[in-house]
Amino acid sequence: MTLSLLPRVLSHILKILPLLVEKETAIIKRWLKHVLSAFPADAVRFLEKQNDRFANPLGHNFSEGLTVLYRNLRSEEPGDVTATLEQLMKVRAVQAEDTPAESLAFIFTLKDIIRDECRKEWLPELDDEWPEFTARIDRLALQAFDLYMASRERLFQVRIRELQSGRNVLTDNMKCPSAVLREDLANKKAEND
């Protein structure tokens, strides 16, 4: 891109930004709801209702993280969100039942959420800016993929070290003390009956 095109490109995408600012609360709320919908129903109820960062670190992490990502995407000059994105990707990486595509799909879903939330206020001239704005989302997704894979690699390295050291024997077949206590009580009750 040449320098002479830069001001035109920036002013070109600036028409959509006020609409994205106006719809921020609704968009982030729907985006968070979508991300949390991947969790079991009981967990979703807790994650949505509990706002305390200490009582609900996962819900707080997603809420704050998505807000930072969205605000960066809709800003005139996006900044560096690597730390925020890395934190979210670490959480997604430990969800072993999800494929990488499933773990990152929430980023692309933002496009549909924005279009749906802005449907009534959408003007035809915003269609010209839309590809440029969605390119920001695509770049964010590419960065997220790199961070997700780095987190998965770290998890696998830890697992390999556990297997090599034999520490997995201590953790893989262990039960928490409360589970052991419940089993003991159930066994004693069964013996008495």
PDB file of C-alpha atoms in Angstrom:
ATOM      1  CA  MET A   1       0.000   0.000   0.000  1.00  0.00           C
ATOM      2  CA  THR A   2       1.370   3.354  -0.926  1.00  0.00           C
ATOM      3  CA  LEU A   3       1.372   6.256   1.475  1.00  0.00           C
ATOM      4  CA  SER A   4      -0.947   8.303  -0.721  1.00  0.00           C
ATOM      5  CA  LEU A   5      -3.675   5.649  -0.370  1.00  0.00           C
ATOM      6  CA  LEU A   6      -3.466   5.455   3.401  1.00  0.00           C
ATOM      7  CA  PRO A   7      -5.621   8.516   4.256  1.00  0.00           C
ATOM      8  CA  ARG A   8      -8.284   7.461   1.755  1.00  0.00           C
ATOM      9  CA  VAL A   9      -8.418   3.933   3.167  1.00  0.00           C
ATOM     10  CA  LEU A  10      -8.668   5.179   6.749  1.00  0.00           C
ATOM     11  CA  SER A  11     -11.482   7.594   5.920  1.00  0.00           C
ATOM     12  CA  HIS A  12     -13.141   4.842   3.905  1.00  0.00           C
ATOM     13  CA  ILE A  13     -13.512   2.554   6.904  1.00  0.00           C
ATOM     14  CA  LEU A  14     -14.352   5.327   9.344  1.00  0.00           C
ATOM     15  CA  LYS A  15     -18.016   5.456   8.307  1.00  0.00           C
ATOM     16  CA  ILE A  16     -18.731   2.070   9.848  1.00  0.00           C
ATOM     17  CA  LEU A  17     -16.954   2.776  13.143  1.00  0.00           C
ATOM     18  CA  PRO A  18     -19.605   5.046  14.730  1.00  0.00           C
ATOM     19  CA  LEU A  19     -22.242   2.370  14.128  1.00  0.00           C
ATOM     20  CA  LEU A  20     -19.994  -0.235  15.743  1.00  0.00           C
ATOM     21  CA  VAL A  21     -19.490   2.038  18.750  1.00  0.00           C
ATOM     22  CA  GLU A  22     -23.231   2.630  19.056  1.00  0.00           C
ATOM     23  CA  LYS A  23     -24.015  -1.105  18.945  1.00  0.00           C
ATOM     24  CA  GLU A  24     -21.080  -2.158  21.134  1.00  0.00           C
ATOM     25  CA  THR A  25     -23.022  -3.333  24.189  1.00  0.00           C
ATOM     26  CA  ALA A  26     -25.478  -5.457  22.230  1.00  0.00           C
ATOM     27  CA  ILE A  27     -22.762  -6.954  20.024  1.00  0.00           C
ATOM     28  CA  ILE A  28     -20.470  -7.868  22.901  1.00  0.00           C
ATOM     29  CA  LYS A  29     -23.370  -9.329  24.881  1.00  0.00           C
ATOM     30  CA  ARG A  30     -24.366 -11.584  21.961  1.00  0.00           C
ATOM     31  CA  TRP A  31     -20.753 -12.507  21.255  1.00  0.00           C
ATOM     32  CA  LEU A  32     -20.210 -13.503  24.886  1.00  0.00           C
ATOM     33  CA  LYS A  33     -23.452 -15.491  24.900  1.00  0.00           C
ATOM     34  CA  HIS A  34     -22.283 -17.324  21.786  1.00  0.00           C
ATOM     35  CA  VAL A  35     -18.859 -18.122  23.293  1.00  0.00           C
ATOM     36  CA  LEU A  36     -20.381 -19.364  26.545  1.00  0.00           C
ATOM     37  CA  SER A  37     -22.945 -21.503  24.718  1.00  0.00           C
ATOM     38  CA  ALA A  38     -20.144 -24.018  24.094  1.00  0.00           C
ATOM     39  CA  PHE A  39     -20.175 -24.870  27.809  1.00  0.00           C
ATOM     40  CA  PRO A  40     -22.744 -27.130  29.560  1.00  0.00           C
ATOM     41  CA  ALA A  41     -26.066 -25.411  30.409  1.00  0.00           C
ATOM     42  CA  ASP A  42     -25.411 -25.362  34.175  1.00  0.00           C
ATOM     43  CA  ALA A  43     -22.021 -23.763  33.641  1.00  0.00           C
ATOM     44  CA  VAL A  44     -23.473 -21.156  31.258  1.00  0.00           C
ATOM     45  CA  ARG A  45     -25.976 -19.993  33.860  1.00  0.00           C
ATOM     46  CA  PHE A  46     -23.158 -19.475  36.346  1.00  0.00           C
ATOM     47  CA  LEU A  47     -20.744 -17.923  33.853  1.00  0.00           C
ATOM     48  CA  GLU A  48     -23.343 -15.409  32.655  1.00  0.00           C
ATOM     49  CA  LYS A  49     -24.669 -14.349  36.046  1.00  0.00           C
ATOM     50  CA  GLN A  50     -21.593 -14.194  38.242  1.00  0.00           C
ATOM     51  CA  ASN A  51     -19.532 -11.089  37.446  1.00  0.00           C
ATOM     52  CA  ASP A  52     -16.949 -11.347  40.228  1.00  0.00           C
ATOM     53  CA  ARG A  53     -13.506 -11.942  38.742  1.00  0.00           C
ATOM     54  CA  PHE A  54     -12.485 -14.097  41.723  1.00  0.00           C
ATOM     55  CA  ALA A  55     -15.687 -16.138  42.026  1.00  0.00           C
ATOM     56  CA  ASN A  56     -15.917 -16.563  38.249  1.00  0.00           C
ATOM     57  CA  PRO A  57     -12.499 -16.087  36.636  1.00  0.00           C
ATOM     58  CA  LEU A  58     -13.485 -17.877  33.426  1.00  0.00           C
ATOM     59  CA  GLY A  59     -16.612 -15.790  32.828  1.00  0.00           C
ATOM     60  CA  HIS A  60     -14.757 -12.610  33.740  1.00  0.00           C
ATOM     61  CA  ASN A  61     -11.865 -13.551  31.467  1.00  0.00           C
ATOM     62  CA  PHE A  62     -14.169 -14.061  28.481  1.00  0.00           C
ATOM     63  CA  SER A  63     -16.240 -10.956  29.195  1.00  0.00           C
ATOM     64  CA  GLU A  64     -13.226  -8.674  29.555  1.00  0.00           C
ATOM     65  CA  GLY A  65     -11.300 -10.333  26.747  1.00  0.00           C
ATOM     66  CA  LEU A  66     -14.086 -10.083  24.179  1.00  0.00           C
ATOM     67  CA  THR A  67     -14.656  -6.451  25.121  1.00  0.00           C
ATOM     68  CA  VAL A  68     -10.979  -5.619  24.589  1.00  0.00           C
ATOM     69  CA  LEU A  69     -10.906  -7.470  21.256  1.00  0.00           C
ATOM     70  CA  TYR A  70     -14.076  -5.795  19.992  1.00  0.00           C
ATOM     71  CA  ARG A  71     -12.998  -2.318  21.008  1.00  0.00           C
ATOM     72  CA  ASN A  72      -9.686  -2.851  19.282  1.00  0.00           C
ATOM     73  CA  LEU A  73     -11.377  -4.046  16.090  1.00  0.00           C
ATOM     74  CA  ARG A  74     -13.694  -1.056  15.951  1.00  0.00           C
ATOM     75  CA  SER A  75     -11.060   1.535  16.784  1.00  0.00           C
ATOM     76  CA  GLU A  76      -9.624   3.854  14.154  1.00  0.00           C
ATOM     77  CA  GLU A  77      -6.147   2.520  14.748  1.00  0.00           C
ATOM     78  CA  PRO A  78      -6.158  -1.023  16.143  1.00  0.00           C
ATOM     79  CA  GLY A  79      -3.476  -1.741  18.724  1.00  0.00           C
ATOM     80  CA  ASP A  80      -1.771  -4.856  20.004  1.00  0.00           C
ATOM     81  CA  VAL A  81      -4.145  -7.317  21.690  1.00  0.00           C
ATOM     82  CA  THR A  82      -1.732 -10.230  21.842  1.00  0.00           C
ATOM     83  CA  ALA A  83      -1.877 -10.597  25.642  1.00  0.00           C
ATOM     84  CA  THR A  84      -5.677 -10.591  25.730  1.00  0.00           C
ATOM     85  CA  LEU A  85      -5.975 -12.964  22.805  1.00  0.00           C
ATOM     86  CA  GLU A  86      -3.357 -15.284  24.271  1.00  0.00           C
ATOM     87  CA  GLN A  87      -5.294 -15.518  27.528  1.00  0.00           C
ATOM     88  CA  LEU A  88      -8.465 -16.506  25.660  1.00  0.00           C
ATOM     89  CA  MET A  89      -6.591 -19.013  23.505  1.00  0.00           C
ATOM     90  CA  LYS A  90      -5.062 -20.659  26.567  1.00  0.00           C
ATOM     91  CA  VAL A  91      -8.568 -21.324  27.868  1.00  0.00           C
ATOM     92  CA  ARG A  92      -9.730 -22.620  24.478  1.00  0.00           C
ATOM     93  CA  ALA A  93      -6.623 -24.819  24.131  1.00  0.00           C
ATOM     94  CA  VAL A  94      -7.337 -26.804  27.299  1.00  0.00           C
ATOM     95  CA  GLN A  95     -10.813 -27.702  26.060  1.00  0.00           C
ATOM     96  CA  ALA A  96      -9.568 -30.953  24.565  1.00  0.00           C
ATOM     97  CA  GLU A  97     -12.944 -32.041  23.222  1.00  0.00           C
ATOM     98  CA  ASP A  98     -12.998 -29.136  20.739  1.00  0.00           C
ATOM     99  CA  THR A  99     -11.159 -29.149  17.438  1.00  0.00           C
ATOM    100  CA  PRO A 100      -9.024 -26.121  16.556  1.00  0.00           C
ATOM    101  CA  ALA A 101     -11.757 -25.002  14.144  1.00  0.00           C
ATOM    102  CA  GLU A 102     -14.388 -25.203  16.886  1.00  0.00           C
ATOM    103  CA  SER A 103     -12.122 -23.366  19.313  1.00  0.00           C
ATOM    104  CA  LEU A 104     -11.578 -20.450  16.917  1.00  0.00           C
ATOM    105  CA  ALA A 105     -15.012 -20.273  15.285  1.00  0.00           C
ATOM    106  CA  PHE A 106     -16.210 -17.700  17.818  1.00  0.00           C
ATOM    107  CA  ILE A 107     -13.978 -15.083  16.191  1.00  0.00           C
ATOM    108  CA  PHE A 108     -15.595 -15.527  12.783  1.00  0.00           C
ATOM    109  CA  THR A 109     -19.061 -15.549  14.332  1.00  0.00           C
ATOM    110  CA  LEU A 110     -18.514 -11.909  15.231  1.00  0.00           C
ATOM    111  CA  LYS A 111     -19.094 -11.021  11.570  1.00  0.00           C
ATOM    112  CA  ASP A 112     -22.611 -12.484  11.624  1.00  0.00           C
ATOM    113  CA  ILE A 113     -23.396 -10.919  14.984  1.00  0.00           C
ATOM    114  CA  ILE A 114     -22.355  -7.457  13.785  1.00  0.00           C
ATOM    115  CA  ARG A 115     -24.370  -7.713  10.567  1.00  0.00           C
ATOM    116  CA  ASP A 116     -27.419  -8.925  12.470  1.00  0.00           C
ATOM    117  CA  GLU A 117     -27.192  -6.283  15.211  1.00  0.00           C
ATOM    118  CA  CYS A 118     -26.609  -3.459  12.706  1.00  0.00           C
ATOM    119  CA  ARG A 119     -29.200  -4.663  10.183  1.00  0.00           C
ATOM    120  CA  LYS A 120     -31.697  -1.840  10.772  1.00  0.00           C
ATOM    121  CA  GLU A 121     -29.104   0.937  10.678  1.00  0.00           C
ATOM    122  CA  TRP A 122     -27.053  -0.529   7.837  1.00  0.00           C
ATOM    123  CA  LEU A 123     -26.599   1.848   4.914  1.00  0.00           C
ATOM    124  CA  PRO A 124     -25.630   0.722   1.394  1.00  0.00           C
ATOM    125  CA  GLU A 125     -22.369   2.703   1.518  1.00  0.00           C
ATOM    126  CA  LEU A 126     -21.261   0.586   4.491  1.00  0.00           C
ATOM    127  CA  ASP A 127     -21.109  -2.410   2.148  1.00  0.00           C
ATOM    128  CA  ASP A 128     -17.986  -0.856   0.651  1.00  0.00           C
ATOM    129  CA  GLU A 129     -16.285  -0.781   4.068  1.00  0.00           C
ATOM    130  CA  TRP A 130     -17.415  -4.216   5.191  1.00  0.00           C
ATOM    131  CA  PRO A 131     -14.657  -6.256   3.449  1.00  0.00           C
ATOM    132  CA  GLU A 132     -11.990  -4.020   4.924  1.00  0.00           C
ATOM    133  CA  PHE A 133     -13.462  -4.366   8.408  1.00  0.00           C
ATOM    134  CA  THR A 134     -13.874  -8.149   8.126  1.00  0.00           C
ATOM    135  CA  ALA A 135     -10.216  -8.326   7.086  1.00  0.00           C
ATOM    136  CA  ARG A 136      -9.423  -7.049  10.593  1.00  0.00           C
ATOM    137  CA  ILE A 137     -11.409  -9.931  12.053  1.00  0.00           C
ATOM    138  CA  ASP A 138      -9.619 -12.388   9.760  1.00  0.00           C
ATOM    139  CA  ARG A 139      -6.206 -11.070  10.863  1.00  0.00           C
ATOM    140  CA  LEU A 140      -7.300 -11.449  14.479  1.00  0.00           C
ATOM    141  CA  ALA A 141      -8.313 -15.051  13.767  1.00  0.00           C
ATOM    142  CA  LEU A 142      -4.933 -15.808  12.200  1.00  0.00           C
ATOM    143  CA  GLN A 143      -3.157 -14.387  15.223  1.00  0.00           C
ATOM    144  CA  ALA A 144      -5.488 -16.395  17.484  1.00  0.00           C
ATOM    145  CA  PHE A 145      -4.663 -19.583  15.585  1.00  0.00           C
ATOM    146  CA  ASP A 146      -0.939 -19.086  16.155  1.00  0.00           C
ATOM    147  CA  LEU A 147      -1.516 -18.446  19.862  1.00  0.00           C
ATOM    148  CA  TYR A 148      -3.895 -21.414  20.148  1.00  0.00           C
ATOM    149  CA  MET A 149      -1.362 -23.764  18.568  1.00  0.00           C
ATOM    150  CA  ALA A 150       1.426 -22.452  20.814  1.00  0.00           C
ATOM    151  CA  SER A 151      -0.776 -23.121  23.857  1.00  0.00           C
ATOM    152  CA  ARG A 152      -1.609 -26.637  22.651  1.00  0.00           C
ATOM    153  CA  GLU A 153       2.081 -27.319  22.079  1.00  0.00           C
ATOM    154  CA  ARG A 154       2.905 -26.182  25.639  1.00  0.00           C
ATOM    155  CA  LEU A 155       0.199 -28.509  26.997  1.00  0.00           C
ATOM    156  CA  PHE A 156       1.593 -31.452  25.046  1.00  0.00           C
ATOM    157  CA  GLN A 157       5.135 -30.678  26.197  1.00  0.00           C
ATOM    158  CA  VAL A 158       3.988 -30.660  29.820  1.00  0.00           C
ATOM    159  CA  ARG A 159       2.190 -33.965  29.282  1.00  0.00           C
ATOM    160  CA  ILE A 160       5.297 -35.512  27.691  1.00  0.00           C
ATOM    161  CA  ARG A 161       7.455 -34.369  30.628  1.00  0.00           C
ATOM    162  CA  GLU A 162       4.916 -35.887  33.044  1.00  0.00           C
ATOM    163  CA  LEU A 163       5.020 -39.188  31.192  1.00  0.00           C
ATOM    164  CA  GLN A 164       8.817 -39.188  31.036  1.00  0.00           C
ATOM    165  CA  SER A 165       9.208 -38.399  34.728  1.00  0.00           C
ATOM    166  CA  GLY A 166       6.530 -40.796  35.881  1.00  0.00           C
ATOM    167  CA  ARG A 167       4.559 -38.065  37.609  1.00  0.00           C
ATOM    168  CA  ASN A 168       1.499 -39.012  35.574  1.00  0.00           C
ATOM    169  CA  VAL A 169       1.129 -42.044  37.839  1.00  0.00           C
ATOM    170  CA  LEU A 170       0.551 -39.675  40.732  1.00  0.00           C
ATOM    171  CA  THR A 171      -2.087 -37.612  38.964  1.00  0.00           C
ATOM    172  CA  ASP A 172      -3.803 -39.758  36.335  1.00  0.00           C
ATOM    173  CA  ASN A 173      -5.390 -42.264  38.692  1.00  0.00           C
ATOM    174  CA  MET A 174      -5.792 -40.042  41.707  1.00  0.00           C
ATOM    175  CA  LYS A 175      -9.111 -39.082  43.203  1.00  0.00           C
ATOM    176  CA  CYS A 176      -9.730 -35.976  45.172  1.00  0.00           C
ATOM    177  CA  PRO A 177     -10.007 -36.445  48.948  1.00  0.00           C
ATOM    178  CA  SER A 178     -13.745 -35.744  48.963  1.00  0.00           C
ATOM    179  CA  ALA A 179     -14.336 -38.498  46.363  1.00  0.00           C
ATOM    180  CA  VAL A 180     -12.325 -40.960  48.460  1.00  0.00           C
ATOM    181  CA  LEU A 181     -14.307 -39.965  51.554  1.00  0.00           C
ATOM    182  CA  ARG A 182     -17.639 -40.425  49.706  1.00  0.00           C
ATOM    183  CA  GLU A 183     -16.553 -43.870  48.521  1.00  0.00           C
ATOM    184  CA  ASP A 184     -15.513 -44.865  52.038  1.00  0.00           C
ATOM    185  CA  LEU A 185     -18.849 -43.703  53.428  1.00  0.00           C
ATOM    186  CA  ALA A 186     -20.756 -45.523  50.667  1.00  0.00           C
ATOM    187  CA  ASN A 187     -18.764 -48.708  51.304  1.00  0.00           C
ATOM    188  CA  LYS A 188     -19.394 -48.533  55.063  1.00  0.00           C
ATOM    189  CA  LYS A 189     -23.092 -47.922  54.466  1.00  0.00           C
ATOM    190  CA  ALA A 190     -23.235 -50.899  52.081  1.00  0.00           C
ATOM    191  CA  GLU A 191     -21.514 -53.104  54.680  1.00  0.00           C
ATOM    192  CA  ASN A 192     -24.031 -52.046  57.374  1.00  0.00           C
ATOM    193  CA  ASP A 193     -27.054 -52.695  55.143  1.00  0.00           C
TER     194      ASP A 193
END
